[in-house]
């Protein structure tokens, strides 16, 4: 698990993809946040910390790690040095961004006052950013940093400091967002009175609604339902109000206040959401044994799908509580009124599970149309097969009018007989199911059934037969089925066979990511250097983009390193022509070595990274990992080397 985390971070640090600076620098990866518009190429470049900002951030991060190692004097020097560098940055965006970033990091070591000071400085530079896109982008991380600081201050009983800070902010959109975050943190800490007071100070409808939503949901979780409902009713944003109401209403129903819950649910503005919540209340009533009221509520729904959902759950609960006659009458009534075979199927299946086979079959017999009868009989037969009643399941399956549903049961029976050692009967069922597939005219349904057969054979270890059947599919459909076979092989520990299957997948732009992901899974499952060597040869021939290839190579060299094949990993890294890829692979190898306790060797490999900024990042990341793993002496050693490298950044 640690290796996977290390790899993902290193890919972010060294690949050509441009990460968001606030969340990515020094080992925290994230894509750009969702935007209402796309940044221009020039704006994307500006989103990344420049060298000066990166150096300042690395020095601060190093200082924070020294605090963790109880070396505060050294830490103070580094913080001072970091701030001096920031003073020399002329770009207001870079200055605001790095100050906000460092502020968020200081919270982890309890330096909230220092964090607030840096955040205040960051806010001062925000209005000076000329580019509207960048000015908007920097606001989000500022609010995020404040949220982390506020959470710490609330936890330590000093929320007034956070409140005073937020109130001092003059920015028209940042201030209400900060106050909303503070109210949310207070609510999480169950300081509801203070949270409501803060919410009342917000002068933005959406941010007020967001704060009240957080307060209401936390009140509901704390079973303070009267207050939760009162707060929810005061929310002036339909979507947030409905969302909070759903949670409060369900908690009311579970607490036995069903009438009140129903009344509150009626105020939900969205008809579909209202129907869903009322359906959930009906199910809760059934679980309490109040079946009459549950049915009355369910049948009053104006949305057929949610009415069916509730009736199905109520019927199931009736069977579970051995109210067989009432459950049967419900199925009969519902069939007469709606003819919804899905509900009847669910109730019939519950009868099978309760060993009431005749009742289940009588429910199927109520339905007059083949279209409606098939799913019910399918449910009965499939349930009987799962319970081990194979011969009875077959008898029911033979009566299913629809060949699609009948084939599904035969495929299930084929698998169960194979697992029981009856290969002859299994093959007979597979053969019958294939014959039925040929009678189906809908190509999508035909493919779904063929895929079921392929996956069932693969699950049984019959890979060759599964692959033969894949050849009968169109080239467009083959990759998705082959991927299922490969995953089944990996689950069974058959890595080399999985590799062979994945190699047969033909790549185009629509499935390149699928093949890349499969190779990633194969690499994580490698158990020998021989397997790793095979994979390395295959990766060379893959027609995928450079980022995806770098990603796979990073996984591979880390796996080779963990298998003790460090020289081979280094050989692969050295063979890469792209500087960023090569440096990234060195970083992967050195971090894997450090994670396994081979710090000296890790440092030697890190020295191969010529770019001081990249080298500094990887060394700080290594030190951070060692610190988190409580390897203080080794962390200190790496930190000192990192400091030398970071200071050399120009």
C-alpha positions as a printed NumPy array, in Angstrom:
array([[  0.   ,   0.   ,   0.   ],
       [  2.843,   2.341,   0.892],
       [  4.498,   1.655,  -2.455],
       [  1.313,   2.539,  -4.347],
       [  1.001,   5.816,  -2.458],
       [  4.648,   6.609,  -3.116],
       [  4.269,   5.908,  -6.817],
       [  1.208,   8.068,  -7.265],
       [  2.901,  11.007,  -5.591],
       [  6.081,  10.611,  -7.606],
       [  4.196,  10.454, -10.854],
       [  2.586,  13.754,  -9.958],
       [  5.923,  15.302,  -9.038],
       [  7.835,  14.336, -12.14 ],
       [  5.489,  13.608, -15.036],
       [  4.75 ,  16.171, -17.696],
       [  1.202,  16.734, -16.39 ],
       [  0.967,  20.139, -14.715],
       [ -0.407,  19.741, -11.18 ],
       [ -2.134,  22.38 ,  -9.109],
       [  0.528,  24.075,  -6.967],
       [ -1.438,  24.425,  -3.747],
       [ -2.187,  20.741,  -3.447],
       [  0.683,  19.115,  -5.291],
       [  3.978,  20.71 ,  -4.324],
       [  6.001,  18.433,  -2.046],
       [  4.001,  15.304,  -2.423],
       [  0.289,  16.018,  -2.326],
       [ -1.322,  15.339,  -5.654],
       [ -4.55 ,  16.686,  -7.116],
       [ -5.901,  17.659, -10.489],
       [ -6.934,  21.211, -11.181],
       [-10.237,  22.036,  -9.488],
       [-13.366,  22.095, -11.61 ],
       [-13.732,  25.356, -13.462],
       [-16.542,  26.979, -15.37 ],
       [-14.044,  27.682, -18.151],
       [-10.767,  26.23 , -19.377],
       [ -7.445,  27.957, -18.69 ],
       [ -5.35 ,  29.013, -21.637],
       [ -1.921,  27.367, -22.135],
       [ -0.34 ,  30.538, -20.762],
       [ -2.557,  30.416, -17.678],
       [ -1.761,  26.733, -17.11 ],
       [  1.936,  27.571, -16.991],
       [  1.293,  30.336, -14.481],
       [ -0.608,  27.928, -12.216],
       [  2.625,  26.136, -11.348],
       [  4.982,  27.56 ,  -8.732],
       [  7.996,  29.216, -10.316],
       [ 11.483,  28.39 ,  -9.015],
       [ 11.522,  31.039,  -6.325],
       [  8.093,  30.07 ,  -5.015],
       [  9.042,  26.379,  -5.15 ],
       [ 12.233,  27.05 ,  -3.23 ],
       [ 10.35 ,  29.024,  -0.576],
       [  7.762,  26.259,  -0.25 ],
       [ 10.44 ,  23.558,   0.028],
       [ 12.315,  25.494,   2.7  ],
       [  9.11 ,  25.929,   4.687],
       [  8.238,  22.268,   4.285],
       [ 11.723,  21.335,   5.457],
       [ 11.272,  23.621,   8.457],
       [  7.978,  21.947,   9.321],
       [  9.671,  18.544,   9.223],
       [ 12.414,  19.814,  11.522],
       [  9.689,  20.852,  13.989],
       [  8.361,  17.287,  13.864],
       [ 11.885,  16.144,  14.733],
       [ 12.023,  18.584,  17.69 ],
       [ 14.667,  20.745,  15.994],
       [ 12.849,  24.065,  16.339],
       [ 15.892,  26.32 ,  16.12 ],
       [ 16.751,  25.02 ,  12.672],
       [ 13.094,  25.266,  11.702],
       [ 12.909,  28.951,  12.621],
       [ 15.917,  29.704,  10.46 ],
       [ 14.288,  27.999,   7.508],
       [ 10.98 ,  29.812,   7.977],
       [ 12.836,  33.101,   8.052],
       [ 14.78 ,  32.171,   4.932],
       [ 11.583,  31.103,   3.159],
       [  9.896,  34.439,   3.92 ],
       [ 12.935,  36.369,   2.739],
       [ 12.727,  34.598,  -0.621],
       [  8.996,  35.276,  -0.867],
       [  9.707,  38.977,  -0.398],
       [ 11.814,  38.9  ,  -3.568],
       [  8.979,  37.423,  -5.683],
       [  7.495,  40.126,  -7.886],
       [  4.531,  38.179,  -9.272],
       [  1.567,  38.757,  -6.881],
       [ -0.05 ,  35.456,  -7.872],
       [  3.072,  33.443,  -7.051],
       [  3.5  ,  35.348,  -3.794],
       [ -0.127,  34.91 ,  -2.71 ],
       [ -0.142,  31.25 ,  -3.741],
       [  2.981,  30.182,  -1.869],
       [  2.032,  32.11 ,   1.283],
       [ -1.372,  30.42 ,   1.329],
       [  0.234,  27.037,   0.733],
       [  2.74 ,  27.393,   3.579],
       [ -0.021,  28.63 ,   5.9  ],
       [ -1.963,  25.4  ,   5.363],
       [  1.149,  23.331,   6.101],
       [  1.905,  25.085,   9.381],
       [ -1.362,  23.892,  10.886],
       [ -0.045,  20.319,  11.039],
       [  2.571,  21.364,  13.615],
       [  0.238,  23.619,  15.597],
       [  1.596,  26.932,  14.272],
       [ -1.862,  28.434,  13.753],
       [ -0.908,  32.   ,  14.686],
       [  1.977,  31.971,  12.243],
       [ -0.333,  30.387,   9.652],
       [ -2.886,  33.181,  10.07 ],
       [ -0.174,  35.805,   9.653],
       [  0.934,  34.242,   6.362],
       [ -2.657,  33.887,   5.19 ],
       [ -3.236,  37.579,   5.946],
       [ -0.223,  38.456,   3.808],
       [ -1.52 ,  36.2  ,   1.037],
       [ -4.86 ,  38.031,   1.099],
       [ -3.102,  41.373,   0.777],
       [ -1.519,  40.294,  -2.521],
       [ -4.683,  38.783,  -4.045],
       [ -6.182,  42.109,  -5.298],
       [ -2.923,  42.887,  -7.118],
       [ -3.279,  39.878,  -9.429],
       [ -4.184,  41.285, -12.835],
       [ -5.371,  38.082, -14.49 ],
       [ -9.002,  37.429, -13.482],
       [ -8.569,  33.676, -13.871],
       [ -5.573,  33.577, -11.528],
       [ -7.247,  35.919,  -9.084],
       [-10.19 ,  33.536,  -8.926],
       [ -7.961,  30.475,  -8.687],
       [ -6.015,  31.722,  -5.691],
       [ -9.17 ,  32.371,  -3.635],
       [-10.088,  28.699,  -3.276],
       [ -6.816,  27.593,  -1.664],
       [ -6.969,  30.621,   0.658],
       [-10.363,  29.498,   1.943],
       [ -9.057,  25.925,   2.196],
       [ -6.074,  27.083,   4.263],
       [ -8.381,  29.062,   6.527],
       [-10.621,  26.02 ,   6.938],
       [ -7.69 ,  23.924,   8.176],
       [ -6.588,  26.686,  10.55 ],
       [-10.154,  27.156,  11.799],
       [-10.558,  23.427,  12.43 ],
       [ -7.438,  23.442,  14.619],
       [ -8.503,  26.575,  16.505],
       [-11.987,  25.186,  17.127],
       [-10.505,  21.946,  18.393],
       [ -8.265,  23.825,  20.827],
       [-11.067,  26.103,  22.034],
       [ -9.794,  29.242,  20.319],
       [-12.435,  29.707,  17.665],
       [-12.723,  33.449,  18.448],
       [ -9.303,  33.948,  16.871],
       [-10.553,  32.386,  13.638],
       [-13.721,  34.468,  13.813],
       [-11.8  ,  37.697,  14.306],
       [ -9.594,  36.835,  11.357],
       [-12.512,  36.067,   9.051],
       [-14.303,  39.258,  10.05 ],
       [-11.195,  41.28 ,   9.26 ],
       [-11.184,  40.062,   5.644],
       [-12.599,  42.647,   3.251],
       [-12.838,  40.519,   0.09 ],
       [-16.496,  40.31 ,  -0.943],
       [-16.509,  36.586,  -1.786],
       [-13.66 ,  35.208,   0.342],
       [-15.003,  36.574,   3.638],
       [-18.417,  34.824,   3.538],
       [-16.783,  31.591,   2.416],
       [-14.39 ,  31.715,   5.362],
       [-17.227,  32.417,   7.801],
       [-19.185,  29.535,   6.302],
       [-16.201,  27.223,   6.763],
       [-15.828,  28.341,  10.376],
       [-19.514,  27.698,  11.073],
       [-19.123,  24.242,   9.554],
       [-16.083,  23.443,  11.707],
       [-17.947,  24.603,  14.819],
       [-20.882,  22.383,  13.892],
       [-18.585,  19.39 ,  13.429],
       [-17.235,  20.073,  16.925],
       [-20.852,  20.158,  18.212],
       [-20.563,  23.833,  19.148],
       [-23.955,  24.557,  17.632],
       [-24.771,  27.831,  19.373],
       [-21.519,  29.432,  18.194],
       [-21.982,  27.95 ,  14.732],
       [-25.415,  29.565,  14.394],
       [-24.059,  32.888,  15.583],
       [-21.362,  32.779,  12.896],
       [-23.901,  31.76 ,  10.224],
       [-25.962,  34.852,  11.038],
       [-22.942,  37.059,  10.274],
       [-22.628,  35.827,   6.688],
       [-23.787,  38.223,   3.975],
       [-24.056,  35.764,   1.119],
       [-27.115,  33.6  ,   0.485],
       [-25.262,  30.57 ,  -0.831],
       [-22.594,  30.651,   1.896],
       [-25.245,  31.146,   4.595],
       [-27.172,  28.192,   3.191],
       [-24.01 ,  26.096,   3.114],
       [-23.275,  26.912,   6.759],
       [-26.837,  26.153,   7.872],
       [-26.778,  22.904,   5.905],
       [-23.662,  21.799,   7.77 ],
       [-25.179,  22.8  ,  11.119],
       [-28.454,  20.994,  10.394],
       [-26.802,  17.764,   9.297],
       [-24.49 ,  17.7  ,  12.311],
       [-27.454,  18.389,  14.623],
       [-29.309,  15.484,  13.027],
       [-26.321,  13.181,  13.444],
       [-26.227,  14.254,  17.103],
       [-29.94 ,  13.329,  17.411],
       [-30.913,  16.951,  18.189],
       [-33.805,  16.608,  15.785],
       [-36.044,  19.491,  16.882],
       [-33.236,  21.985,  16.425],
       [-32.057,  20.283,  13.231],
       [-35.506,  20.618,  11.685],
       [-35.771,  24.261,  12.736],
       [-32.401,  25.102,  11.182],
       [-33.236,  23.177,   8.017],
       [-36.467,  25.09 ,   7.506],
       [-34.492,  28.355,   7.602],
       [-32.25 ,  27.393,   4.649],
       [-33.037,  29.59 ,   1.626],
       [-31.482,  27.402,  -1.039],
       [-33.73 ,  24.682,  -2.462],
       [-31.098,  22.063,  -3.213],
       [-29.239,  22.43 ,   0.098],
       [-32.514,  22.605,   2.018],
       [-33.807,  19.416,   0.395],
       [-30.549,  17.626,   1.067],
       [-30.584,  18.574,   4.76 ],
       [-34.279,  17.763,   5.06 ],
       [-33.705,  14.243,   3.746],
       [-31.246,  13.459,   6.521],
       [-33.346,  15.076,   9.269],
       [-36.548,  13.402,   8.091],
       [-34.977,   9.939,   8.025],
       [-33.57 ,  10.458,  11.529],
       [-37.029,  11.538,  12.719],
       [-38.598,   8.417,  11.235],
       [-35.979,   6.148,  12.8  ],
       [-36.655,   7.848,  16.142],
       [-40.318,   6.847,  15.834],
       [-41.567,  10.338,  14.946],
       [-43.002,   9.139,  11.638],
       [-45.936,  11.557,  11.42 ],
       [-43.614,  14.466,  11.929],
       [-41.174,  13.006,   9.409],
       [-43.907,  12.678,   6.78 ],
       [-45.089,  16.225,   7.39 ],
       [-41.537,  17.582,   7.046],
       [-40.91 ,  15.547,   3.899],
       [-43.921,  17.146,   2.246],
       [-42.032,  20.471,   2.222],
       [-39.31 ,  19.101,  -0.076],
       [-39.683,  21.095,  -3.29 ],
       [-38.382,  18.517,  -5.767],
       [-41.134,  15.947,  -6.432],
       [-38.717,  13.14 ,  -7.237],
       [-36.684,  13.732,  -4.069],
       [-39.868,  13.981,  -2.023],
       [-41.066,  10.641,  -3.393],
       [-37.73 ,   9.019,  -2.593],
       [-37.754,  10.26 ,   1.011],
       [-41.371,   9.216,   1.582],
       [-40.472,   5.815,   0.141],
       [-37.643,   5.525,   2.668],
       [-40.016,   6.449,   5.505],
       [-42.412,   3.733,   4.335],
       [-39.61 ,   1.178,   4.471],
       [-38.697,   2.326,   7.999],
       [-42.346,   1.925,   9.056],
       [-42.319,  -1.611,   7.688],
       [-39.134,  -2.399,   9.593],
       [-40.962,  -1.233,  12.75 ],
       [-43.818,  -3.629,  11.966],
       [-46.306,  -0.916,  11.031],
       [-47.17 ,  -2.505,   7.688],
       [-50.588,  -0.896,   7.14 ],
       [-49.26 ,   2.63 ,   7.522],
       [-46.18 ,   1.752,   5.458],
       [-48.332,   0.515,   2.576],
       [-50.651,   3.484,   2.786],
       [-47.704,   5.86 ,   2.528],
       [-46.027,   3.906,  -0.266],
       [-49.161,   3.721,  -2.382],
       [-49.762,   7.46 ,  -2.021],
       [-46.552,   8.206,  -3.926],
       [-46.927,  10.076,  -7.205],
       [-43.708,   8.601,  -8.609],
       [-44.196,   5.026,  -9.769],
       [-40.553,   3.945,  -9.444],
       [-40.326,   4.989,  -5.781],
       [-43.73 ,   3.514,  -5.041],
       [-42.491,   0.219,  -6.472],
       [-39.279,   0.446,  -4.44 ],
       [-41.21 ,   0.869,  -1.189],
       [-43.795,  -1.842,  -1.919],
       [-41.002,  -4.257,  -2.823],
       [-39.181,  -3.601,   0.47 ],
       [-42.426,  -3.851,   2.466],
       [-43.294,  -7.158,   0.806],
       [-39.822,  -8.489,   1.583],
       [-40.156,  -7.455,   5.221],
       [-43.559,  -9.163,   5.453],
       [-42.028, -12.434,   4.252],
       [-39.023, -12.075,   6.559],
       [-41.388, -11.675,   9.519],
       [-43.426, -14.705,   8.317],
       [-46.498, -12.664,   7.454],
       [-46.812, -14.891,   4.411],
       [-50.503, -14.417,   3.716],
       [-50.277, -10.623,   3.913],
       [-47.211, -10.639,   1.636],
       [-49.005, -12.854,  -0.889],
       [-52.076, -10.619,  -0.869],
       [-49.854,  -7.562,  -1.366],
       [-48.297,  -9.182,  -4.444],
       [-51.741, -10.089,  -5.767],
       [-53.132,  -6.594,  -5.226],
       [-50.092,  -4.893,  -6.68 ],
       [-50.188,  -7.136,  -9.755],
       [-53.848,  -6.291, -10.368],
       [-53.236,  -2.554,  -9.981],
       [-49.919,  -2.039, -11.761],
       [-48.554,  -5.269, -13.212],
       [-45.037,  -4.282, -12.061],
       [-43.124,  -7.542, -12.455],
       [-40.047,  -6.136, -10.673],
       [-41.947,  -5.864,  -7.387],
       [-43.467,  -9.333,  -7.82 ],
       [-40.047, -10.78 ,  -8.59 ],
       [-38.565,  -9.339,  -5.385],
       [-41.399, -10.691,  -3.232],
       [-41.252, -14.08 ,  -4.966],
       [-37.509, -14.339,  -4.347],
       [-38.102, -13.656,  -0.656],
       [-40.637, -16.496,  -0.617],
       [-38.009, -18.835,  -2.116],
       [-35.497, -17.811,   0.544],
       [-38.163, -18.554,   3.188],
       [-38.703, -22.043,   1.661],
       [-42.205, -21.057,   0.48 ],
       [-41.7  , -22.283,  -3.086],
       [-45.361, -22.789,  -3.923],
       [-46.201, -19.202,  -2.93 ],
       [-43.356, -17.937,  -5.123],
       [-44.607, -19.957,  -8.109],
       [-48.19 , -18.809,  -7.504],
       [-47.006, -15.201,  -7.728],
       [-45.44 , -16.011, -11.11 ],
       [-48.699, -17.651, -12.128],
       [-50.624, -14.438, -11.481],
       [-48.934, -12.786, -14.449],
       [-50.508, -13.399, -17.83 ],
       [-47.973, -11.834, -20.207],
       [-44.702, -13.566, -21.15 ],
       [-42.906, -10.232, -20.824],
       [-44.017,  -9.863, -17.205],
       [-43.713, -13.535, -16.241],
       [-40.088, -13.996, -17.378],
       [-38.305, -11.775, -14.825],
       [-40.284, -13.324, -11.948],
       [-39.502, -16.903, -13.029],
       [-35.886, -15.873, -13.604],
       [-35.681, -14.509, -10.056],
       [-37.207, -17.703,  -8.612],
       [-34.937, -20.034, -10.608],
       [-31.792, -18.025,  -9.895],
       [-32.587, -17.881,  -6.179],
       [-33.237, -21.651,  -6.06 ],
       [-29.924, -22.289,  -7.824],
       [-28.046, -20.069,  -5.378],
       [-29.592, -22.03 ,  -2.496],
       [-28.381, -25.325,  -4.018],
       [-31.704, -26.578,  -5.409],
       [-30.241, -27.128,  -8.865],
       [-32.746, -29.614, -10.304],
       [-35.724, -27.537,  -9.161],
       [-34.052, -24.418, -10.543],
       [-33.704, -26.113, -13.925],
       [-37.38 , -27.114, -13.926],
       [-38.421, -23.519, -13.318],
       [-35.891, -22.198, -15.864],
       [-37.389, -24.378, -18.592],
       [-40.729, -22.587, -18.106],
       [-39.277, -19.079, -18.65 ],
       [-40.769, -17.675, -21.884],
       [-37.933, -15.246, -22.59 ],
       [-34.768, -16.871, -23.963],
       [-32.581, -14.088, -22.568],
       [-33.699, -14.719, -18.978],
       [-33.605, -18.497, -19.496],
       [-30.023, -18.329, -20.792],
       [-28.926, -16.362, -17.715],
       [-30.132, -19.142, -15.412],
       [-28.479, -21.827, -17.56 ],
       [-25.163, -19.945, -17.39 ],
       [-25.52 , -19.791, -13.607],
       [-26.258, -23.536, -13.471],
       [-23.27 , -24.261, -15.72 ],
       [-20.999, -22.511, -13.271],
       [-22.466, -24.231, -10.215],
       [-22.202, -27.696, -11.783],
       [-18.593, -27.011, -12.81 ],
       [-17.697, -26.024,  -9.259],
       [-19.373, -29.219,  -8.037],
       [-17.142, -31.264, -10.378],
       [-19.886, -32.216, -12.841],
       [-18.119, -31.02 , -15.982],
       [-20.371, -32.953, -18.37 ],
       [-23.546, -31.288, -17.093],
       [-21.783, -27.919, -16.957],
       [-20.8  , -28.144, -20.61 ],
       [-24.336, -29.144, -21.536],
       [-25.702, -26.01 , -19.896],
       [-23.055, -23.814, -21.523],
       [-23.988, -25.33 , -24.898],
       [-27.718, -24.767, -24.326],
       [-27.141, -21.177, -23.256],
       [-25.11 , -20.5  , -26.419],
       [-27.93 , -21.911, -28.54 ],
       [-30.37 , -19.569, -26.821],
       [-28.053, -16.608, -27.379],
       [-28.242, -17.184, -31.125],
       [-32.016, -16.75 , -31.026],
       [-31.75 , -13.219, -29.587],
       [-31.925, -10.417, -32.159],
       [-30.909,  -7.478, -29.978],
       [-27.135,  -7.186, -30.449],
       [-26.516,  -5.501, -27.109],
       [-28.381,  -8.199, -25.179],
       [-26.631, -10.893, -27.19 ],
       [-23.269,  -9.366, -26.277],
       [-24.209,  -9.142, -22.588],
       [-25.015, -12.859, -22.522],
       [-21.863, -13.829, -24.387],
       [-19.892, -11.718, -21.932],
       [-21.584, -13.547, -19.051],
       [-20.499, -16.883, -20.52 ],
       [-16.942, -15.676, -21.091],
       [-16.633, -14.273, -17.575],
       [-18.142, -17.411, -16.048],
       [-15.628, -19.604, -17.888],
       [-12.783, -17.299, -16.876],
       [-13.991, -17.407, -13.266],
       [-13.885, -21.207, -13.462],
       [-10.296, -21.097, -14.751],
       [-11.326, -22.116, -18.281],
       [ -9.294, -19.331, -19.877],
       [ -8.683, -20.99 , -23.265],
       [-12.38 , -21.631, -23.808],
       [-13.193, -18.099, -22.723],
       [-10.704, -16.668, -25.219],
       [-12.108, -18.811, -28.041],
       [-15.522, -17.311, -27.427],
       [-14.091, -13.769, -27.367],
       [-12.961, -14.271, -30.968],
       [-16.602, -14.513, -32.025],
       [-17.258, -10.977, -30.783],
       [-16.807,  -7.851, -32.855],
       [-13.452,  -6.115, -32.571],
       [-15.158,  -3.149, -30.891],
       [-16.543,  -5.309, -28.061],
       [-13.531,  -7.569, -27.447],
       [-11.387,  -5.276, -25.228],
       [-13.954,  -5.023, -22.424],
       [-14.405,  -8.777, -22.207],
       [-10.663,  -9.423, -22.404],
       [-10.143,  -7.009, -19.526],
       [-12.559,  -9.056, -17.396],
       [-10.629, -12.229, -18.191],
       [ -7.343, -10.557, -17.295],
       [ -8.699,  -9.356, -13.955],
       [ -9.95 , -12.864, -13.134],
       [ -6.511, -14.257, -13.917],
       [ -4.856, -11.7  , -11.662],
       [ -7.231, -12.615,  -8.824],
       [ -6.133, -16.213,  -9.292],
       [ -2.466, -15.188,  -9.178],
       [ -1.868, -16.061, -12.84 ],
       [  0.119, -12.962, -13.713],
       [  1.847, -14.193, -16.864],
       [ -1.417, -15.454, -18.356],
       [ -3.032, -12.111, -17.563],
       [ -0.18 , -10.361, -19.359],
       [ -0.715, -12.523, -22.439],
       [ -4.422, -11.666, -22.477],
       [ -3.842,  -7.933, -22.063],
       [ -1.328,  -7.969, -24.922],
       [ -4.062,  -9.143, -27.282],
       [ -6.161,  -6.031, -26.61 ],
       [ -5.944,  -3.73 , -29.606],
       [ -5.522,  -0.111, -28.556],
       [ -7.217,   2.945, -29.922],
       [ -7.771,   6.298, -28.246],
       [-11.043,   5.178, -26.624],
       [ -9.524,   2.238, -24.719],
       [ -5.899,   3.287, -24.196],
       [ -6.653,   4.131, -20.567],
       [ -8.216,   0.677, -20.06 ],
       [ -5.078,  -1.087, -21.24 ],
       [ -2.854,   1.212, -19.17 ],
       [ -4.902,   0.467, -16.054],
       [ -4.677,  -3.282, -16.689],
       [ -0.909,  -3.054, -16.995],
       [ -0.817,  -1.12 , -13.726],
       [ -2.71 ,  -3.952, -12.031],
       [ -0.361,  -6.51 , -13.545],
       [  2.69 ,  -4.637, -12.265],
       [  1.296,  -4.478,  -8.738],
       [  0.768,  -8.249,  -8.854],
       [  4.261,  -9.127, -10.08 ],
       [  6.059, -11.622,  -7.835],
       [  9.342, -12.218,  -9.643],
       [ 11.99 , -10.333, -11.575],
       [ 11.37 , -12.618, -14.573],
       [  7.754, -11.461, -14.733],
       [  8.864,  -7.853, -14.36 ],
       [ 11.288,  -8.271, -17.244],
       [  8.519,  -9.532, -19.503],
       [  6.389,  -6.546, -18.609],
       [  9.233,  -4.107, -19.278],
       [  9.666,  -5.497, -22.778],
       [  5.952,  -5.208, -23.499],
       [  5.682,  -1.62 , -22.224],
       [  8.236,  -0.55 , -24.818],
       [  5.892,  -1.61 , -27.608],
       [  2.697,  -0.068, -26.249],
       [  1.101,   2.605, -28.414],
       [  0.07 ,   4.896, -25.56 ],
       [  0.82 ,   8.536, -24.768],
       [  4.051,   9.54 , -23.051],
       [  2.399,  10.316, -19.721],
       [  0.732,   6.898, -19.513],
       [  4.014,   5.21 , -20.424],
       [  5.886,   7.226, -17.769],
       [  3.253,   6.209, -15.258],
       [  3.691,   2.509, -16.031],
       [  7.463,   2.746, -15.966],
       [  7.31 ,   4.447, -12.583],
       [  5.208,   1.58 , -11.229],
       [  7.563,  -0.938, -12.785],
       [ 10.85 ,   0.422, -11.451],
       [  9.38 ,   0.652,  -7.961],
       [  8.197,  -2.947,  -8.205],
       [ 11.621,  -4.038,  -9.458],
       [ 13.225,  -2.187,  -6.555],
       [ 10.94 ,  -3.907,  -4.046],
       [ 11.906,  -7.244,  -5.652],
       [ 15.588,  -6.428,  -5.102],
       [ 16.3  ,  -5.714,  -8.769],
       [ 17.665,  -2.203,  -8.229],
       [ 20.247,  -2.358, -11.026],
       [ 17.625,  -3.395, -13.552],
       [ 15.368,  -0.574, -12.369],
       [ 18.22 ,   1.897, -12.793],
       [ 18.966,   0.51 , -16.227],
       [ 15.368,   1.157, -17.312],
       [ 15.514,   4.67 , -15.862],
       [ 18.816,   5.475, -17.584],
       [ 17.459,   4.306, -20.927],
       [ 14.763,   6.977, -20.996],
       [ 15.492,   9.879, -23.347],
       [ 12.977,  12.271, -21.822],
       [ 14.57 ,  14.135, -18.904],
       [ 11.356,  14.461, -16.888],
       [ 10.602,  10.748, -17.252],
       [ 14.146,   9.735, -16.343],
       [ 14.235,  11.981, -13.285],
       [ 10.816,  10.716, -12.21 ],
       [ 12.01 ,   7.116, -12.39 ],
       [ 15.069,   7.933, -10.299],
       [ 12.701,   9.479,  -7.801],
       [ 10.53 ,   6.347,  -7.763],
       [ 13.532,   4.109,  -7.189],
       [ 15.016,   6.261,  -4.44 ],
       [ 11.703,   6.532,  -2.605],
       [ 11.128,   2.778,  -2.815],
       [ 14.604,   2.213,  -1.407],
       [ 13.977,   4.664,   1.417],
       [ 10.626,   3.037,   2.204],
       [ 12.377,  -0.324,   2.565],
       [ 15.007,   1.15 ,   4.914],
       [ 17.837,   1.44 ,   2.363],
       [ 18.353,   5.138,   2.953],
       [ 22.016,   5.347,   1.896],
       [ 21.299,   3.679,  -1.411],
       [ 18.222,   5.86 ,  -1.833],
       [ 20.336,   8.985,  -1.424],
       [ 22.834,   7.7  ,  -3.98 ],
       [ 20.082,   7.224,  -6.545],
       [ 18.572,  10.635,  -5.783],
       [ 21.926,  12.223,  -6.636],
       [ 21.394,  11.058, -10.219],
       [ 18.653,  13.68 , -10.612],
       [ 20.515,  16.675, -12.12 ],
       [ 17.705,  19.179, -11.732],
       [ 18.084,  20.698,  -8.265],
       [ 14.384,  21.51 ,  -7.96 ],
       [ 13.311,  17.948,  -8.772],
       [ 16.024,  16.543,  -6.531],
       [ 14.974,  18.829,  -3.695],
       [ 11.361,  17.76 ,  -4.009],
       [ 12.172,  14.074,  -3.891],
       [ 14.524,  14.439,  -0.926],
       [ 11.958,  16.428,   1.05 ],
       [  9.331,  13.834,   0.176],
       [ 11.646,  11.042,   1.32 ],
       [ 12.282,  12.863,   4.599],
       [  8.573,  13.342,   5.084],
       [  7.9  ,   9.622,   4.592],
       [ 10.667,   8.691,   7.037],
       [  9.306,  11.158,   9.593],
       [  5.801,   9.743,   9.281],
       [  7.236,   6.258,   9.768],
       [  9.016,   7.455,  12.936],
       [ 12.497,   6.925,  11.522],
       [ 13.812,  10.141,  13.06 ],
       [ 17.563,   9.604,  12.649],
       [ 17.266,   8.702,   8.971],
       [ 14.758,  11.502,   8.359],
       [ 17.184,  14.011,   9.865],
       [ 19.984,  12.734,   7.649],
       [ 17.878,  13.057,   4.504],
       [ 16.584,  16.468,   5.566],
       [ 20.101,  17.845,   5.913],
       [ 20.94 ,  16.66 ,   2.419],
       [ 17.652,  18.058,   1.128],
       [ 18.5  ,  21.404,   2.658],
       [ 21.783,  21.564,   0.782],
       [ 20.016,  20.821,  -2.494],
       [ 17.123,  23.237,  -1.905],
       [ 19.523,  26.049,  -1.045],
       [ 21.23 ,  25.456,  -4.385],
       [ 18.029,  26.144,  -6.349],
       [ 18.51 ,  29.303,  -8.386]])
